[in-house]
Short mmCIF file of N, CA, C and O in Angstrom, two decimals:
data_model
loop_
_atom_site.label_atom_id
_atom_site.label_comp_id
_atom_site.label_asym_id
_atom_site.label_seq_id
_atom_site.Cartn_x
_atom_site.Cartn_y
_atom_site.Cartn_z
N UNK A 1 -153.78 205.30 38.14
CA UNK A 1 -154.56 205.23 39.36
C UNK A 1 -154.24 206.43 40.24
O UNK A 1 -153.09 206.79 40.41
N UNK A 2 -155.25 207.06 40.78
CA UNK A 2 -155.06 208.23 41.63
C UNK A 2 -155.08 207.82 43.10
O UNK A 2 -155.70 206.83 43.47
N UNK A 3 -154.40 208.59 43.93
CA UNK A 3 -154.44 208.37 45.37
C UNK A 3 -155.77 208.86 45.91
O UNK A 3 -156.23 209.95 45.55
N UNK A 4 -156.41 208.08 46.78
CA UNK A 4 -157.68 208.46 47.38
C UNK A 4 -157.50 209.60 48.38
O UNK A 4 -156.54 209.63 49.13
N UNK A 5 -158.43 210.55 48.36
CA UNK A 5 -158.44 211.68 49.28
C UNK A 5 -159.69 211.52 50.15
O UNK A 5 -160.80 211.48 49.63
N UNK A 6 -159.49 211.41 51.45
CA UNK A 6 -160.61 211.26 52.38
C UNK A 6 -160.58 212.39 53.40
O UNK A 6 -159.58 212.57 54.08
N UNK A 7 -161.67 213.14 53.45
CA UNK A 7 -161.81 214.22 54.42
C UNK A 7 -163.21 214.17 54.99
O UNK A 7 -164.15 213.68 54.35
N UNK A 8 -163.37 214.73 56.16
CA UNK A 8 -164.70 214.80 56.77
C UNK A 8 -165.50 215.93 56.13
O UNK A 8 -164.94 216.82 55.48
N UNK A 9 -166.81 215.90 56.33
CA UNK A 9 -167.65 217.00 55.83
C UNK A 9 -167.20 218.33 56.40
O UNK A 9 -167.20 219.35 55.71
N UNK A 10 -166.79 218.34 57.67
CA UNK A 10 -166.32 219.58 58.29
C UNK A 10 -165.08 220.11 57.58
O UNK A 10 -164.95 221.32 57.36
N UNK A 11 -164.18 219.21 57.21
CA UNK A 11 -162.97 219.64 56.49
C UNK A 11 -163.32 220.16 55.10
O UNK A 11 -162.78 221.17 54.66
N UNK A 12 -164.25 219.48 54.41
CA UNK A 12 -164.67 219.97 53.09
C UNK A 12 -165.34 221.33 53.21
O UNK A 12 -165.09 222.23 52.40
N UNK A 13 -166.21 221.49 54.20
CA UNK A 13 -166.91 222.77 54.38
C UNK A 13 -165.94 223.92 54.65
O UNK A 13 -166.16 225.05 54.21
N UNK A 14 -164.86 223.63 55.37
CA UNK A 14 -163.87 224.66 55.67
C UNK A 14 -163.09 225.07 54.42
O UNK A 14 -162.62 226.20 54.31
N UNK A 15 -162.97 224.18 53.46
CA UNK A 15 -162.19 224.41 52.25
C UNK A 15 -163.02 225.01 51.11
O UNK A 15 -162.51 225.78 50.30
N UNK A 16 -164.29 224.66 51.02
CA UNK A 16 -165.13 225.01 49.88
C UNK A 16 -166.12 226.12 50.22
O UNK A 16 -166.48 226.30 51.38
N UNK A 17 -166.58 226.81 49.18
CA UNK A 17 -167.69 227.75 49.37
C UNK A 17 -168.96 226.92 49.61
O UNK A 17 -169.01 225.73 49.28
N UNK A 18 -170.01 227.54 50.14
CA UNK A 18 -171.26 226.79 50.32
C UNK A 18 -171.78 226.19 49.01
O UNK A 18 -172.26 225.05 48.99
N UNK A 19 -171.68 226.92 47.91
CA UNK A 19 -172.15 226.39 46.61
C UNK A 19 -171.27 225.23 46.14
O UNK A 19 -171.78 224.23 45.64
N UNK A 20 -169.97 225.35 46.28
CA UNK A 20 -169.08 224.25 45.91
C UNK A 20 -169.39 223.01 46.75
O UNK A 20 -169.44 221.90 46.21
N UNK A 21 -169.62 223.19 48.03
CA UNK A 21 -169.94 222.05 48.89
C UNK A 21 -171.27 221.42 48.48
O UNK A 21 -171.39 220.20 48.37
N UNK A 22 -172.28 222.25 48.22
CA UNK A 22 -173.60 221.75 47.83
C UNK A 22 -173.52 220.90 46.56
O UNK A 22 -174.13 219.84 46.47
N UNK A 23 -172.75 221.38 45.60
CA UNK A 23 -172.66 220.67 44.32
C UNK A 23 -171.69 219.49 44.39
O UNK A 23 -172.06 218.36 44.09
N UNK A 24 -170.46 219.75 44.78
CA UNK A 24 -169.42 218.72 44.72
C UNK A 24 -169.58 217.63 45.78
O UNK A 24 -169.34 216.45 45.52
N UNK A 25 -169.96 218.01 46.99
CA UNK A 25 -170.06 217.02 48.06
C UNK A 25 -171.50 216.53 48.23
O UNK A 25 -171.74 215.43 48.70
N UNK A 26 -172.48 217.37 47.84
CA UNK A 26 -173.89 217.02 48.03
C UNK A 26 -174.60 216.55 46.79
O UNK A 26 -175.82 216.41 46.80
N UNK A 27 -173.85 216.35 45.70
CA UNK A 27 -174.40 215.87 44.43
C UNK A 27 -175.46 216.83 43.87
O UNK A 27 -176.43 216.41 43.25
N UNK A 28 -175.23 218.12 44.04
CA UNK A 28 -176.15 219.12 43.54
C UNK A 28 -175.85 219.49 42.09
O UNK A 28 -174.92 218.97 41.47
N UNK A 29 -176.66 220.39 41.57
CA UNK A 29 -176.47 220.90 40.20
C UNK A 29 -176.68 222.41 40.23
O UNK A 29 -177.64 222.89 40.83
N UNK A 30 -175.77 223.13 39.59
CA UNK A 30 -175.95 224.58 39.49
C UNK A 30 -176.94 224.86 38.35
O UNK A 30 -177.15 224.03 37.47
N UNK A 31 -177.56 226.02 38.41
CA UNK A 31 -178.49 226.41 37.35
C UNK A 31 -177.75 226.58 36.02
O UNK A 31 -176.61 227.05 35.99
N UNK A 32 -178.40 226.22 34.94
CA UNK A 32 -177.82 226.40 33.60
C UNK A 32 -177.47 227.87 33.38
O UNK A 32 -178.19 228.77 33.85
N UNK A 33 -176.38 228.11 32.70
CA UNK A 33 -175.90 229.44 32.33
C UNK A 33 -175.53 230.30 33.54
O UNK A 33 -175.45 231.52 33.42
N UNK A 34 -175.32 229.70 34.71
CA UNK A 34 -175.00 230.46 35.91
C UNK A 34 -173.58 230.23 36.40
O UNK A 34 -173.06 231.04 37.16
N UNK A 35 -172.94 229.16 35.98
CA UNK A 35 -171.62 228.81 36.48
C UNK A 35 -170.51 229.63 35.85
O UNK A 35 -170.66 230.19 34.76
N UNK A 36 -169.41 229.68 36.52
CA UNK A 36 -168.26 230.48 36.10
C UNK A 36 -167.67 230.03 34.76
O UNK A 36 -167.14 230.85 34.02
N UNK A 37 -167.76 228.75 34.42
CA UNK A 37 -167.03 228.24 33.26
C UNK A 37 -167.89 227.85 32.05
O UNK A 37 -167.36 227.35 31.07
N UNK A 38 -169.19 228.06 32.10
CA UNK A 38 -170.01 227.61 30.97
C UNK A 38 -169.64 228.33 29.67
O UNK A 38 -169.71 227.75 28.60
N UNK A 39 -169.20 229.58 29.76
CA UNK A 39 -168.84 230.37 28.57
C UNK A 39 -167.37 230.80 28.66
O UNK A 39 -167.01 231.89 28.25
N UNK A 40 -166.55 229.94 29.19
CA UNK A 40 -165.13 230.20 29.44
C UNK A 40 -164.31 229.61 28.30
O UNK A 40 -164.53 228.47 27.91
N UNK A 41 -163.36 230.40 27.76
CA UNK A 41 -162.64 229.94 26.56
C UNK A 41 -161.12 230.00 26.69
O UNK A 41 -160.42 229.84 25.69
N UNK A 42 -160.59 230.20 27.88
CA UNK A 42 -159.14 230.28 28.06
C UNK A 42 -158.50 228.89 27.93
O UNK A 42 -159.15 227.86 28.12
N UNK A 43 -157.21 228.88 27.61
CA UNK A 43 -156.46 227.64 27.48
C UNK A 43 -155.91 227.22 28.83
O UNK A 43 -155.35 228.04 29.57
N UNK A 44 -156.09 225.97 29.18
CA UNK A 44 -155.59 225.47 30.44
C UNK A 44 -156.21 224.14 30.83
O UNK A 44 -156.71 223.40 29.98
N UNK A 45 -156.21 223.88 32.12
CA UNK A 45 -156.69 222.61 32.66
C UNK A 45 -157.76 222.89 33.71
O UNK A 45 -157.62 223.79 34.54
N UNK A 46 -158.80 222.08 33.68
CA UNK A 46 -159.85 222.13 34.69
C UNK A 46 -159.57 221.02 35.69
O UNK A 46 -159.48 219.86 35.32
N UNK A 47 -159.43 221.42 36.97
CA UNK A 47 -159.12 220.48 38.04
C UNK A 47 -160.31 220.32 38.98
O UNK A 47 -161.20 221.18 39.00
N UNK A 48 -160.29 219.27 39.76
CA UNK A 48 -161.31 219.07 40.79
C UNK A 48 -161.18 220.17 41.82
O UNK A 48 -160.08 220.43 42.33
N UNK A 49 -162.28 220.83 42.15
CA UNK A 49 -162.26 221.92 43.12
C UNK A 49 -161.93 221.41 44.52
O UNK A 49 -161.41 222.15 45.35
N UNK A 50 -162.18 220.15 44.77
CA UNK A 50 -161.95 219.59 46.10
C UNK A 50 -160.49 219.17 46.30
O UNK A 50 -159.88 219.54 47.30
N UNK A 51 -159.95 218.39 45.36
CA UNK A 51 -158.64 217.78 45.60
C UNK A 51 -157.56 218.18 44.59
O UNK A 51 -156.40 217.83 44.76
N UNK A 52 -157.94 218.89 43.52
CA UNK A 52 -156.96 219.35 42.54
C UNK A 52 -156.60 218.36 41.46
O UNK A 52 -155.74 218.63 40.62
N UNK A 53 -157.24 217.20 41.43
CA UNK A 53 -156.95 216.21 40.38
C UNK A 53 -157.24 216.82 39.01
O UNK A 53 -158.30 217.42 38.82
N UNK A 54 -156.32 216.69 38.04
CA UNK A 54 -156.58 217.21 36.69
C UNK A 54 -157.68 216.38 36.01
O UNK A 54 -157.59 215.15 35.95
N UNK A 55 -158.71 217.07 35.54
CA UNK A 55 -159.87 216.39 34.98
C UNK A 55 -160.04 216.57 33.48
O UNK A 55 -160.18 215.59 32.74
N UNK A 56 -160.04 217.83 33.02
CA UNK A 56 -160.32 218.10 31.61
C UNK A 56 -159.36 219.15 31.07
O UNK A 56 -159.05 220.13 31.74
N UNK A 57 -158.91 218.95 29.85
CA UNK A 57 -158.09 219.93 29.13
C UNK A 57 -159.04 220.85 28.37
O UNK A 57 -160.03 220.39 27.79
N UNK A 58 -158.73 222.15 28.36
CA UNK A 58 -159.57 223.11 27.64
C UNK A 58 -159.70 222.77 26.16
O UNK A 58 -160.69 223.14 25.54
N UNK A 59 -158.74 222.06 25.61
CA UNK A 59 -158.82 221.67 24.21
C UNK A 59 -159.95 220.70 23.89
O UNK A 59 -160.32 220.54 22.73
N UNK A 60 -160.53 220.08 24.92
CA UNK A 60 -161.65 219.16 24.70
C UNK A 60 -162.99 219.79 25.05
O UNK A 60 -164.02 219.14 24.97
N UNK A 61 -162.98 221.09 25.40
CA UNK A 61 -164.21 221.79 25.74
C UNK A 61 -164.93 222.21 24.46
O UNK A 61 -164.29 222.58 23.48
N UNK A 62 -166.25 222.13 24.47
CA UNK A 62 -167.02 222.54 23.30
C UNK A 62 -168.32 223.20 23.74
O UNK A 62 -168.74 223.06 24.88
N UNK A 63 -168.92 223.96 22.84
CA UNK A 63 -170.18 224.65 23.11
C UNK A 63 -171.33 223.67 22.88
O UNK A 63 -171.65 223.34 21.75
N UNK A 64 -171.94 223.23 23.97
CA UNK A 64 -173.03 222.26 23.87
C UNK A 64 -174.39 222.92 23.81
O UNK A 64 -175.38 222.28 23.48
N UNK A 65 -174.46 224.21 24.19
CA UNK A 65 -175.73 224.91 24.22
C UNK A 65 -176.56 224.60 25.45
O UNK A 65 -177.70 225.05 25.56
N UNK A 66 -176.00 223.84 26.40
CA UNK A 66 -176.76 223.42 27.58
C UNK A 66 -176.65 224.39 28.73
O UNK A 66 -177.45 224.33 29.66
N UNK A 67 -175.62 225.26 28.74
CA UNK A 67 -175.42 226.19 29.85
C UNK A 67 -174.47 225.67 30.91
O UNK A 67 -174.30 226.30 31.95
N UNK A 68 -173.86 224.52 30.66
CA UNK A 68 -172.84 223.97 31.55
C UNK A 68 -171.58 223.73 30.74
O UNK A 68 -171.64 223.47 29.53
N UNK A 69 -170.41 223.80 31.37
CA UNK A 69 -169.19 223.47 30.64
C UNK A 69 -169.24 222.02 30.18
O UNK A 69 -169.58 221.13 30.97
N UNK A 70 -168.94 221.81 28.91
CA UNK A 70 -169.02 220.47 28.34
C UNK A 70 -167.70 220.11 27.67
O UNK A 70 -167.09 220.95 27.01
N UNK A 71 -167.31 218.86 27.82
CA UNK A 71 -166.05 218.34 27.30
C UNK A 71 -166.33 217.01 26.61
O UNK A 71 -167.24 216.29 27.02
N UNK A 72 -165.53 216.66 25.59
CA UNK A 72 -165.77 215.38 24.93
C UNK A 72 -164.91 214.25 25.49
O UNK A 72 -165.14 213.08 25.16
N UNK A 73 -163.96 214.56 26.39
CA UNK A 73 -163.14 213.50 26.99
C UNK A 73 -162.40 214.03 28.21
O UNK A 73 -162.01 215.20 28.25
N UNK A 74 -162.20 213.18 29.23
CA UNK A 74 -161.36 213.58 30.36
C UNK A 74 -159.89 213.54 29.95
O UNK A 74 -159.52 212.88 28.98
N UNK A 75 -159.06 214.26 30.70
CA UNK A 75 -157.61 214.25 30.43
C UNK A 75 -157.06 212.83 30.56
O UNK A 75 -156.27 212.39 29.74
N UNK A 76 -157.46 212.16 31.61
CA UNK A 76 -157.04 210.79 31.88
C UNK A 76 -158.29 210.05 32.35
O UNK A 76 -158.86 210.42 33.38
N UNK A 77 -158.72 209.03 31.63
CA UNK A 77 -159.93 208.31 32.04
C UNK A 77 -159.86 207.76 33.46
O UNK A 77 -160.89 207.59 34.12
N UNK A 78 -158.66 207.54 33.98
CA UNK A 78 -158.50 207.06 35.35
C UNK A 78 -158.75 208.12 36.41
O UNK A 78 -158.83 207.80 37.60
N UNK A 79 -158.89 209.39 36.01
CA UNK A 79 -159.11 210.47 36.96
C UNK A 79 -160.58 210.74 37.25
O UNK A 79 -160.92 211.51 38.13
N UNK A 80 -161.46 210.11 36.45
CA UNK A 80 -162.89 210.21 36.68
C UNK A 80 -163.47 208.79 36.79
O UNK A 80 -162.87 207.83 36.32
N UNK A 81 -164.63 208.72 37.41
CA UNK A 81 -165.30 207.44 37.57
C UNK A 81 -166.78 207.65 37.26
O UNK A 81 -167.35 208.68 37.63
N UNK A 82 -167.37 206.71 36.56
CA UNK A 82 -168.79 206.76 36.23
C UNK A 82 -169.60 205.94 37.23
O UNK A 82 -169.19 204.84 37.60
N UNK A 83 -170.75 206.49 37.63
CA UNK A 83 -171.62 205.86 38.62
C UNK A 83 -173.05 205.92 38.11
O UNK A 83 -173.49 206.97 37.61
N UNK A 84 -173.79 204.82 38.23
CA UNK A 84 -175.21 204.85 37.87
C UNK A 84 -175.96 205.82 38.78
O UNK A 84 -175.78 205.79 40.00
N UNK A 85 -176.79 206.67 38.19
CA UNK A 85 -177.58 207.66 38.92
C UNK A 85 -179.04 207.47 38.55
O UNK A 85 -179.43 207.71 37.41
N UNK A 86 -179.84 207.05 39.51
CA UNK A 86 -181.28 206.86 39.29
C UNK A 86 -182.09 207.88 40.07
O UNK A 86 -183.27 207.67 40.35
N UNK A 87 -181.49 209.02 40.42
CA UNK A 87 -182.12 209.99 41.32
C UNK A 87 -183.35 210.67 40.73
O UNK A 87 -184.20 211.13 41.47
N UNK A 88 -183.47 210.78 39.44
CA UNK A 88 -184.62 211.43 38.82
C UNK A 88 -185.58 210.43 38.17
O UNK A 88 -186.26 210.74 37.20
N UNK A 89 -185.60 209.21 38.72
CA UNK A 89 -186.45 208.12 38.21
C UNK A 89 -186.12 207.75 36.77
O UNK A 89 -186.99 207.34 36.00
N UNK A 90 -184.86 207.98 36.41
CA UNK A 90 -184.34 207.54 35.10
C UNK A 90 -182.88 207.21 35.32
O UNK A 90 -182.27 207.64 36.30
N UNK A 91 -182.32 206.44 34.42
CA UNK A 91 -180.91 206.08 34.55
C UNK A 91 -180.05 207.09 33.81
O UNK A 91 -180.24 207.33 32.61
N UNK A 92 -179.15 207.73 34.56
CA UNK A 92 -178.14 208.61 33.98
C UNK A 92 -176.79 208.13 34.49
O UNK A 92 -176.71 207.35 35.43
N UNK A 93 -175.72 208.64 33.88
CA UNK A 93 -174.38 208.28 34.31
C UNK A 93 -173.74 209.49 34.96
O UNK A 93 -173.40 210.47 34.29
N UNK A 94 -173.59 209.40 36.28
CA UNK A 94 -172.93 210.46 37.05
C UNK A 94 -171.42 210.32 36.88
O UNK A 94 -170.88 209.22 36.80
N UNK A 95 -170.73 211.46 36.83
CA UNK A 95 -169.27 211.48 36.76
C UNK A 95 -168.75 212.05 38.08
O UNK A 95 -169.19 213.11 38.51
N UNK A 96 -167.84 211.30 38.72
CA UNK A 96 -167.23 211.75 39.97
C UNK A 96 -165.71 211.74 39.83
O UNK A 96 -165.15 211.03 38.99
N UNK A 97 -165.07 212.53 40.66
CA UNK A 97 -163.61 212.54 40.72
C UNK A 97 -163.16 211.19 41.30
O UNK A 97 -163.66 210.77 42.35
N UNK A 98 -162.25 210.53 40.63
CA UNK A 98 -161.78 209.22 41.09
C UNK A 98 -160.99 209.33 42.39
O UNK A 98 -160.92 208.36 43.15
N UNK A 99 -160.41 210.49 42.66
CA UNK A 99 -159.59 210.64 43.87
C UNK A 99 -160.42 210.92 45.12
O UNK A 99 -160.16 210.37 46.18
N UNK A 100 -161.43 211.81 45.01
CA UNK A 100 -162.14 212.24 46.22
C UNK A 100 -163.65 212.03 46.16
O UNK A 100 -164.36 212.40 47.09
N UNK A 101 -164.15 211.44 45.06
CA UNK A 101 -165.57 211.16 44.88
C UNK A 101 -166.44 212.41 44.78
O UNK A 101 -167.66 212.34 44.98
N UNK A 102 -165.87 213.56 44.46
CA UNK A 102 -166.67 214.77 44.27
C UNK A 102 -167.59 214.58 43.06
O UNK A 102 -167.19 214.05 42.03
N UNK A 103 -168.83 215.01 43.22
CA UNK A 103 -169.77 215.01 42.10
C UNK A 103 -169.35 216.09 41.11
O UNK A 103 -169.18 217.25 41.48
N UNK A 104 -169.16 215.69 39.85
CA UNK A 104 -168.74 216.63 38.81
C UNK A 104 -169.89 216.99 37.88
O UNK A 104 -170.01 218.12 37.44
N UNK A 105 -170.71 216.03 37.55
CA UNK A 105 -171.81 216.22 36.60
C UNK A 105 -172.25 214.88 36.06
O UNK A 105 -172.21 213.87 36.77
N UNK A 106 -172.62 214.86 34.77
CA UNK A 106 -173.07 213.63 34.12
C UNK A 106 -172.45 213.54 32.73
O UNK A 106 -172.06 214.55 32.15
N UNK A 107 -172.40 212.33 32.20
CA UNK A 107 -171.90 212.12 30.84
C UNK A 107 -173.04 211.55 29.99
O UNK A 107 -173.82 210.71 30.46
N UNK A 108 -173.13 212.06 28.75
CA UNK A 108 -174.17 211.66 27.82
C UNK A 108 -173.53 211.26 26.49
O UNK A 108 -172.41 211.68 26.19
N UNK A 109 -174.25 210.51 25.70
CA UNK A 109 -173.68 210.02 24.44
C UNK A 109 -174.11 210.86 23.23
O UNK A 109 -174.24 210.36 22.12
N UNK A 110 -174.28 212.17 23.44
CA UNK A 110 -174.69 213.06 22.35
C UNK A 110 -173.64 214.14 22.08
O UNK A 110 -173.97 215.23 21.62
N UNK A 111 -172.39 213.84 22.34
CA UNK A 111 -171.31 214.80 22.13
C UNK A 111 -170.68 214.69 20.76
O UNK A 111 -171.06 213.85 19.94
N UNK A 112 -169.70 215.54 20.48
CA UNK A 112 -169.04 215.54 19.18
C UNK A 112 -168.00 214.42 19.07
O UNK A 112 -167.63 213.78 20.06
N UNK A 113 -167.55 214.23 17.87
CA UNK A 113 -166.44 213.30 17.65
C UNK A 113 -165.16 213.96 18.15
O UNK A 113 -165.11 215.18 18.24
N UNK A 114 -164.16 213.25 18.59
CA UNK A 114 -163.93 211.85 18.28
C UNK A 114 -164.57 210.86 19.24
O UNK A 114 -164.58 209.66 18.96
N UNK A 115 -165.16 211.28 20.36
CA UNK A 115 -165.68 210.31 21.32
C UNK A 115 -167.19 210.13 21.25
O UNK A 115 -167.70 209.10 21.66
N UNK A 116 -167.90 211.16 20.79
CA UNK A 116 -169.36 211.12 20.81
C UNK A 116 -169.94 211.33 22.20
O UNK A 116 -171.13 211.18 22.40
N UNK A 117 -169.10 211.72 23.15
CA UNK A 117 -169.54 211.90 24.53
C UNK A 117 -169.63 213.39 24.88
O UNK A 117 -168.91 214.21 24.32
N UNK A 118 -170.53 213.69 25.81
CA UNK A 118 -170.65 215.04 26.36
C UNK A 118 -170.56 214.94 27.87
O UNK A 118 -171.51 214.53 28.54
N UNK A 119 -169.41 215.31 28.40
CA UNK A 119 -169.23 215.40 29.85
C UNK A 119 -169.77 216.75 30.27
O UNK A 119 -169.12 217.77 30.07
N UNK A 120 -170.97 216.76 30.80
CA UNK A 120 -171.68 217.98 31.19
C UNK A 120 -171.37 218.24 32.67
O UNK A 120 -171.93 217.58 33.55
N UNK A 121 -170.47 219.17 32.93
CA UNK A 121 -169.93 219.36 34.27
C UNK A 121 -170.48 220.61 34.94
O UNK A 121 -170.93 221.54 34.27
N UNK A 122 -170.40 220.65 36.24
CA UNK A 122 -170.76 221.82 37.02
C UNK A 122 -169.53 222.68 37.24
O UNK A 122 -168.49 222.18 37.68
N UNK A 123 -169.62 223.97 36.95
CA UNK A 123 -168.50 224.89 37.22
C UNK A 123 -168.08 224.85 38.68
O UNK A 123 -166.90 224.95 39.01
N UNK A 124 -169.07 224.70 39.59
CA UNK A 124 -168.78 224.69 41.01
C UNK A 124 -167.90 223.53 41.44
O UNK A 124 -167.28 223.57 42.50
N UNK A 125 -167.80 222.51 40.61
CA UNK A 125 -166.96 221.34 40.91
C UNK A 125 -165.57 221.45 40.30
O UNK A 125 -164.74 220.56 40.49
N UNK A 126 -165.34 222.54 39.55
CA UNK A 126 -164.08 222.69 38.82
C UNK A 126 -163.30 223.90 39.30
O UNK A 126 -163.86 224.87 39.78
N UNK A 127 -161.99 223.82 39.09
CA UNK A 127 -161.09 224.97 39.31
C UNK A 127 -160.22 225.05 38.07
O UNK A 127 -159.56 224.08 37.69
N UNK A 128 -160.21 226.19 37.41
CA UNK A 128 -159.44 226.36 36.18
C UNK A 128 -158.02 226.81 36.48
O UNK A 128 -157.79 227.70 37.30
N UNK A 129 -157.08 226.19 35.81
CA UNK A 129 -155.66 226.55 35.91
C UNK A 129 -155.16 226.92 34.52
O UNK A 129 -155.09 226.05 33.64
N UNK A 130 -154.84 228.20 34.28
CA UNK A 130 -154.36 228.60 32.95
C UNK A 130 -153.06 227.86 32.58
O UNK A 130 -152.23 227.59 33.45
N UNK A 131 -152.94 227.58 31.29
CA UNK A 131 -151.72 226.94 30.80
C UNK A 131 -150.63 227.99 30.77
O UNK A 131 -150.83 229.12 30.38
N UNK A 132 -149.44 227.63 31.18
CA UNK A 132 -148.31 228.56 31.21
C UNK A 132 -147.45 228.41 30.00
O UNK A 132 -147.32 227.48 29.38
#
């Protein structure tokens, strides 16, 4: 279980770039093939850009062809939370940071084994930390 992080919009705006705020706090989506990490291959950990919670290990990243960083599993299932998203008149599963509720992206059931899942994330919601 992660500790909850609660900040005002003003505090988030002071910490994040306008694009990070739009995506992570405003449930936005960056354009495909435009984010910093869609074609990123370094070894390390992807953390929440808002609160630093560890979300995905680079070892679970794969090339989905979608233009967004994709992972087949979170580092710890307790660090992310799934939420029903009906915003486009269809049911999708939104993925948010369990600690601060930042919008990360969506999860789909068309990923590779061993999970069969594709966590399609926004680069703007992530911060990469190289493995030492």
